[in-house]
Amino acid sequence: MLFPSSKNPFNRGVAQRGSSVPWTDGIVPYEFAPGYTPTQVEFIIAAMHQLERLIAINNVQCIMFRPRISSDPYYIRVTNGNGCSSYIGQNTGVTMNRTVTLNYPGCFVQAIIMHELLHTLGFFHEQSRPDRDEYIRVNYENVILGMERNFEKYDNSIADTLNTPYDYGSVMHYPNNGFSSNGLPTIEPLQPNVTIGQRANLSAIDIQEVRILYNCSATGITLPLRTTTTAPMVHLINITLSSALTVNNPTYDRRDNGNSSCYYDTFNLSVSLAGTYYIGSNSAMDTYGSLYNGIFIPNRPDLNFIASDDDSGDDSRQFQLQLFLEPHVQYTLVATTFSNMVTGPYAVIVSGPQRATLILTSIVGTTPVAPITTGSYSTNPATVIYMINTTVSSALTVNNPIYDRRGDGNSSCYYDTFDLSVSMAGIYYIGSNSAMDTYGSLYNGSFIPNRPDLNLIVNNDDSNGGTQFGFAVSLQAHATYTLVATTFSDMATGPYAVIVSGAQRVTLIRTTIVGTTPVAPITTGGYQTNPATVIYMINTTAFSALTVDNPIYDRRGDGNSSCYYDTFDLSVSIAGTYRIGSNSAMDTYGSLYNGSFIPNRPDLNLIVNNDDSNEGTQFGFAVSLQPHARYTLVATTFADFETGRYTVVVSGLQRVTLIRTTIIGTTPVAPITTGGYQTNPASN
Ligand SMILES: [Zn+2]
């Protein structure tokens, strides 16, 4: 980052005599143009305060943003216009227009706002430095025609590096593919193994340069201390979720340098009210948090990235993100550590105007916690008097699924599954009541029938009096557990009840998929399966429509096709062959992916593509699916820019899970790119 010299003109005109780039006394008065909601204004002001806090030395403030008063000769006007941009400095003599444009939602990432405010404070982009050609190469042949101006280099008469080194890690540096016309890099670092274009936070050198320009001091009180820096927090509602990183957690290359290995957890995060949310941690570990739009792809942590943070929390080793979250959007929070291979307990706290939904979704490789041996389950009134019971009645029948409970290759026990979650952490007693000899198992997250050893927390046969299972277990709030109720012996059937006792009523929902009885196929008009096999098929149908608000991708991969598409999460609970097809007046086109679909790399993860195998112009294919794997179905059209209604039908041995996951309309972050997170072009 570097700032323009005040004694020479910025390249748009001639500086006025006596003009100055730095704001007088470090004070930037502001006003907001109409066009923002109160929560959006709050978010921008909170980013201003965060910038003040980063520049402050020993809490002595050095720059300040405050509402303008009538006697202010200069002030910025924050406007919800197109793109993210700011003029440079208080007064370069060029214009009296000091509009700072922060488009909602495109610019509503804290580091992007701070990037623009650094322009306001007087700084150019890092790659405009006079010495930049010693550090980067600009590939003008890849720059969008007309955008070359964004790669201008300023000489020493205009720009001052403040004697700081070139900073690849500056928040003011463009990414590799900024303004790229063809996806190829527009900027290439000349040094190996450096990352450019980060929009997570100010770098140490960014902070140092502001302090130099504004003569910040660690001792002198240059500005009155702000006494209400934590004021926004008092109106917030917190949700806290405890977890722990263990050697059973997955790892990923967090620093994306090819050799970092950090254990991590993933959380689904969503909110029902738009607004500013604070996402932080509390731990003895040095934590590191990242937020993603939609899914997190461990081997491509740059995709879907919104923001990350290492140490902005109150305790200096804790992450804290401040973000504007949209309602009903699925975000993924990745909680990890600054260093490799660190394990330990921690908590995530999300604060905002309303309670957020935060669900731990990490898939751990083996048992995440040691099995709990509790001796005996007791229904003694003395121990349950403070307990609140939740009871669910069920029955095992010949229509229930079976699994190899003893893991000896030949046991066959009918079972039920239940989703179990609690809203208050604590010890819960879980047991059964039945004439059968029952057997209970609790799993962290999912139960995988052909791998009953995975995710297991506790097993029990007879601890609850006679032949009934029972155990005590410490449950976390808002985590999803799976209770498996089965029998000690093979092929036993009969009614039973599950009772969960604890400090509060729990959520206990039977999720067993029953019914091996063949069901007549649903006639959908277009989709026909083989008559010889359909009588054993169960259909799952999803209705949707492609509209101009759908995302597009280059379906033919020829660089210029543009097809609207939908994505669906698809998973099955029984392995087997499934037929997947469409019914529509459009000429549809279907693709199935293993795991994630990456729109700008549709060749990755691809299992099968089909255009017209299913009667006329409808896609259709048969594919062998594994249970509890996650597949992505992409439904699109043969031709570009086609819109219309359609139906997806999946036929197989059992009902499948088919959930539309398309993100429609404007999204708060830039489109997925392969070169990192990219901000809006306009800047100065
Ligand atoms: Zn900029």
mmCIF file with all atom_site columns, N, CA, C and O in Angstrom, residues 350-368:
data_model
loop_
_atom_site.group_PDB
_atom_site.id
_atom_site.type_symbol
_atom_site.label_atom_id
_atom_site.label_alt_id
_atom_site.label_comp_id
_atom_site.label_asym_id
_atom_site.label_entity_id
_atom_site.label_seq_id
_atom_site.pdbx_PDB_ins_code
_atom_site.Cartn_x
_atom_site.Cartn_y
_atom_site.Cartn_z
_atom_site.occupancy
_atom_site.B_iso_or_equiv
_atom_site.pdbx_formal_charge
_atom_site.auth_seq_id
_atom_site.auth_comp_id
_atom_site.auth_asym_id
_atom_site.auth_atom_id
_atom_site.pdbx_PDB_model_num
ATOM 1  N N  . VAL A 1 350 ? -21.486 -17.145 18.253 1.00 0.00 ? 350 VAL A N  1
ATOM 2  C CA . VAL A 1 350 ? -22.038 -16.299 17.194 1.00 0.00 ? 350 VAL A CA 1
ATOM 3  C C  . VAL A 1 350 ? -22.992 -15.312 17.850 1.00 0.00 ? 350 VAL A C  1
ATOM 4  O O  . VAL A 1 350 ? -23.946 -15.715 18.524 1.00 0.00 ? 350 VAL A O  1
ATOM 5  N N  . SER A 1 351 ? -22.697 -14.028 17.686 1.00 0.00 ? 351 SER A N  1
ATOM 6  C CA . SER A 1 351 ? -23.512 -12.971 18.279 1.00 0.00 ? 351 SER A CA 1
ATOM 7  C C  . SER A 1 351 ? -24.179 -12.169 17.180 1.00 0.00 ? 351 SER A C  1
ATOM 8  O O  . SER A 1 351 ? -23.537 -11.816 16.189 1.00 0.00 ? 351 SER A O  1
ATOM 9  N N  . GLY A 1 352 ? -25.440 -11.873 17.367 1.00 0.00 ? 352 GLY A N  1
ATOM 10 C CA . GLY A 1 352 ? -26.120 -11.096 16.341 1.00 0.00 ? 352 GLY A CA 1
ATOM 11 C C  . GLY A 1 352 ? -27.467 -10.631 16.822 1.00 0.00 ? 352 GLY A C  1
ATOM 12 O O  . GLY A 1 352 ? -27.831 -10.823 17.991 1.00 0.00 ? 352 GLY A O  1
ATOM 13 N N  . PRO A 1 353 ? -28.223 -10.016 15.927 1.00 0.00 ? 353 PRO A N  1
ATOM 14 C CA . PRO A 1 353 ? -29.528 -9.488  16.328 1.00 0.00 ? 353 PRO A CA 1
ATOM 15 C C  . PRO A 1 353 ? -30.550 -10.581 16.643 1.00 0.00 ? 353 PRO A C  1
ATOM 16 O O  . PRO A 1 353 ? -31.547 -10.312 17.297 1.00 0.00 ? 353 PRO A O  1
ATOM 17 N N  . GLN A 1 354 ? -30.278 -11.793 16.157 1.00 0.00 ? 354 GLN A N  1
ATOM 18 C CA . GLN A 1 354 ? -31.140 -12.922 16.510 1.00 0.00 ? 354 GLN A CA 1
ATOM 19 C C  . GLN A 1 354 ? -30.282 -14.163 16.650 1.00 0.00 ? 354 GLN A C  1
ATOM 20 O O  . GLN A 1 354 ? -29.153 -14.202 16.162 1.00 0.00 ? 354 GLN A O  1
ATOM 21 N N  . ARG A 1 355 ? -30.842 -15.150 17.280 1.00 0.00 ? 355 ARG A N  1
ATOM 22 C CA . ARG A 1 355 ? -30.140 -16.404 17.450 1.00 0.00 ? 355 ARG A CA 1
ATOM 23 C C  . ARG A 1 355 ? -29.852 -17.006 16.072 1.00 0.00 ? 355 ARG A C  1
ATOM 24 O O  . ARG A 1 355 ? -30.714 -17.071 15.205 1.00 0.00 ? 355 ARG A O  1
ATOM 25 N N  . ALA A 1 356 ? -28.614 -17.416 15.865 1.00 0.00 ? 356 ALA A N  1
ATOM 26 C CA . ALA A 1 356 ? -28.226 -18.065 14.619 1.00 0.00 ? 356 ALA A CA 1
ATOM 27 C C  . ALA A 1 356 ? -28.384 -19.574 14.772 1.00 0.00 ? 356 ALA A C  1
ATOM 28 O O  . ALA A 1 356 ? -28.474 -20.097 15.884 1.00 0.00 ? 356 ALA A O  1
ATOM 29 N N  . THR A 1 357 ? -28.425 -20.264 13.638 1.00 0.00 ? 357 THR A N  1
ATOM 30 C CA . THR A 1 357 ? -28.412 -21.725 13.659 1.00 0.00 ? 357 THR A CA 1
ATOM 31 C C  . THR A 1 357 ? -26.994 -22.181 13.351 1.00 0.00 ? 357 THR A C  1
ATOM 32 O O  . THR A 1 357 ? -26.407 -21.785 12.344 1.00 0.00 ? 357 THR A O  1
ATOM 33 N N  . LEU A 1 358 ? -26.436 -22.955 14.260 1.00 0.00 ? 358 LEU A N  1
ATOM 34 C CA . LEU A 1 358 ? -25.035 -23.349 14.144 1.00 0.00 ? 358 LEU A CA 1
ATOM 35 C C  . LEU A 1 358 ? -24.969 -24.845 14.444 1.00 0.00 ? 358 LEU A C  1
ATOM 36 O O  . LEU A 1 358 ? -25.259 -25.258 15.560 1.00 0.00 ? 358 LEU A O  1
ATOM 37 N N  . ILE A 1 359 ? -24.608 -25.627 13.451 1.00 0.00 ? 359 ILE A N  1
ATOM 38 C CA . ILE A 1 359 ? -24.623 -27.085 13.602 1.00 0.00 ? 359 ILE A CA 1
ATOM 39 C C  . ILE A 1 359 ? -23.265 -27.633 13.211 1.00 0.00 ? 359 ILE A C  1
ATOM 40 O O  . ILE A 1 359 ? -22.764 -27.382 12.110 1.00 0.00 ? 359 ILE A O  1
ATOM 41 N N  . LEU A 1 360 ? -22.680 -28.392 14.112 1.00 0.00 ? 360 LEU A N  1
ATOM 42 C CA . LEU A 1 360 ? -21.389 -29.031 13.831 1.00 0.00 ? 360 LEU A CA 1
ATOM 43 C C  . LEU A 1 360 ? -21.595 -30.128 12.790 1.00 0.00 ? 360 LEU A C  1
ATOM 44 O O  . LEU A 1 360 ? -22.430 -31.008 12.964 1.00 0.00 ? 360 LEU A O  1
ATOM 45 N N  . THR A 1 361 ? -20.840 -30.058 11.697 1.00 0.00 ? 361 THR A N  1
ATOM 46 C CA . THR A 1 361 ? -21.043 -31.024 10.616 1.00 0.00 ? 361 THR A CA 1
ATOM 47 C C  . THR A 1 361 ? -19.779 -31.794 10.265 1.00 0.00 ? 361 THR A C  1
ATOM 48 O O  . THR A 1 361 ? -19.759 -32.520 9.278  1.00 0.00 ? 361 THR A O  1
ATOM 49 N N  . SER A 1 362 ? -18.725 -31.628 11.050 1.00 0.00 ? 362 SER A N  1
ATOM 50 C CA . SER A 1 362 ? -17.488 -32.348 10.748 1.00 0.00 ? 362 SER A CA 1
ATOM 51 C C  . SER A 1 362 ? -17.749 -33.844 10.687 1.00 0.00 ? 362 SER A C  1
ATOM 52 O O  . SER A 1 362 ? -18.481 -34.390 11.510 1.00 0.00 ? 362 SER A O  1
ATOM 53 N N  . ILE A 1 363 ? -17.129 -34.472 9.713  1.00 0.00 ? 363 ILE A N  1
ATOM 54 C CA . ILE A 1 363 ? -17.177 -35.932 9.663  1.00 0.00 ? 363 ILE A CA 1
ATOM 55 C C  . ILE A 1 363 ? -15.834 -36.421 10.166 1.00 0.00 ? 363 ILE A C  1
ATOM 56 O O  . ILE A 1 363 ? -14.795 -36.181 9.545  1.00 0.00 ? 363 ILE A O  1
ATOM 57 N N  . VAL A 1 364 ? -15.836 -37.064 11.294 1.00 0.00 ? 364 VAL A N  1
ATOM 58 C CA . VAL A 1 364 ? -14.574 -37.509 11.860 1.00 0.00 ? 364 VAL A CA 1
ATOM 59 C C  . VAL A 1 364 ? -14.300 -38.924 11.392 1.00 0.00 ? 364 VAL A C  1
ATOM 60 O O  . VAL A 1 364 ? -15.209 -39.696 11.129 1.00 0.00 ? 364 VAL A O  1
ATOM 61 N N  . GLY A 1 365 ? -13.017 -39.236 11.283 1.00 0.00 ? 365 GLY A N  1
ATOM 62 C CA . GLY A 1 365 ? -12.622 -40.489 10.668 1.00 0.00 ? 365 GLY A CA 1
ATOM 63 C C  . GLY A 1 365 ? -12.936 -41.681 11.538 1.00 0.00 ? 365 GLY A C  1
ATOM 64 O O  . GLY A 1 365 ? -13.336 -42.729 11.057 1.00 0.00 ? 365 GLY A O  1
ATOM 65 N N  . THR A 1 366 ? -12.741 -41.558 12.820 1.00 0.00 ? 366 THR A N  1
ATOM 66 C CA . THR A 1 366 ? -13.033 -42.674 13.709 1.00 0.00 ? 366 THR A CA 1
ATOM 67 C C  . THR A 1 366 ? -13.787 -42.121 14.899 1.00 0.00 ? 366 THR A C  1
ATOM 68 O O  . THR A 1 366 ? -14.248 -40.993 14.877 1.00 0.00 ? 366 THR A O  1
ATOM 69 N N  . THR A 1 367 ? -13.921 -42.895 15.914 1.00 0.00 ? 367 THR A N  1
ATOM 70 C CA . THR A 1 367 ? -14.684 -42.476 17.073 1.00 0.00 ? 367 THR A CA 1
ATOM 71 C C  . THR A 1 367 ? -14.195 -41.136 17.593 1.00 0.00 ? 367 THR A C  1
ATOM 72 O O  . THR A 1 367 ? -13.022 -40.982 17.908 1.00 0.00 ? 367 THR A O  1
ATOM 73 N N  . PRO A 1 368 ? -15.061 -40.158 17.644 1.00 0.00 ? 368 PRO A N  1
ATOM 74 C CA . PRO A 1 368 ? -14.615 -38.825 18.032 1.00 0.00 ? 368 PRO A CA 1
ATOM 75 C C  . PRO A 1 368 ? -14.365 -38.695 19.527 1.00 0.00 ? 368 PRO A C  1
ATOM 76 O O  . PRO A 1 368 ? -13.573 -37.879 19.942 1.00 0.00 ? 368 PRO A O  1
#
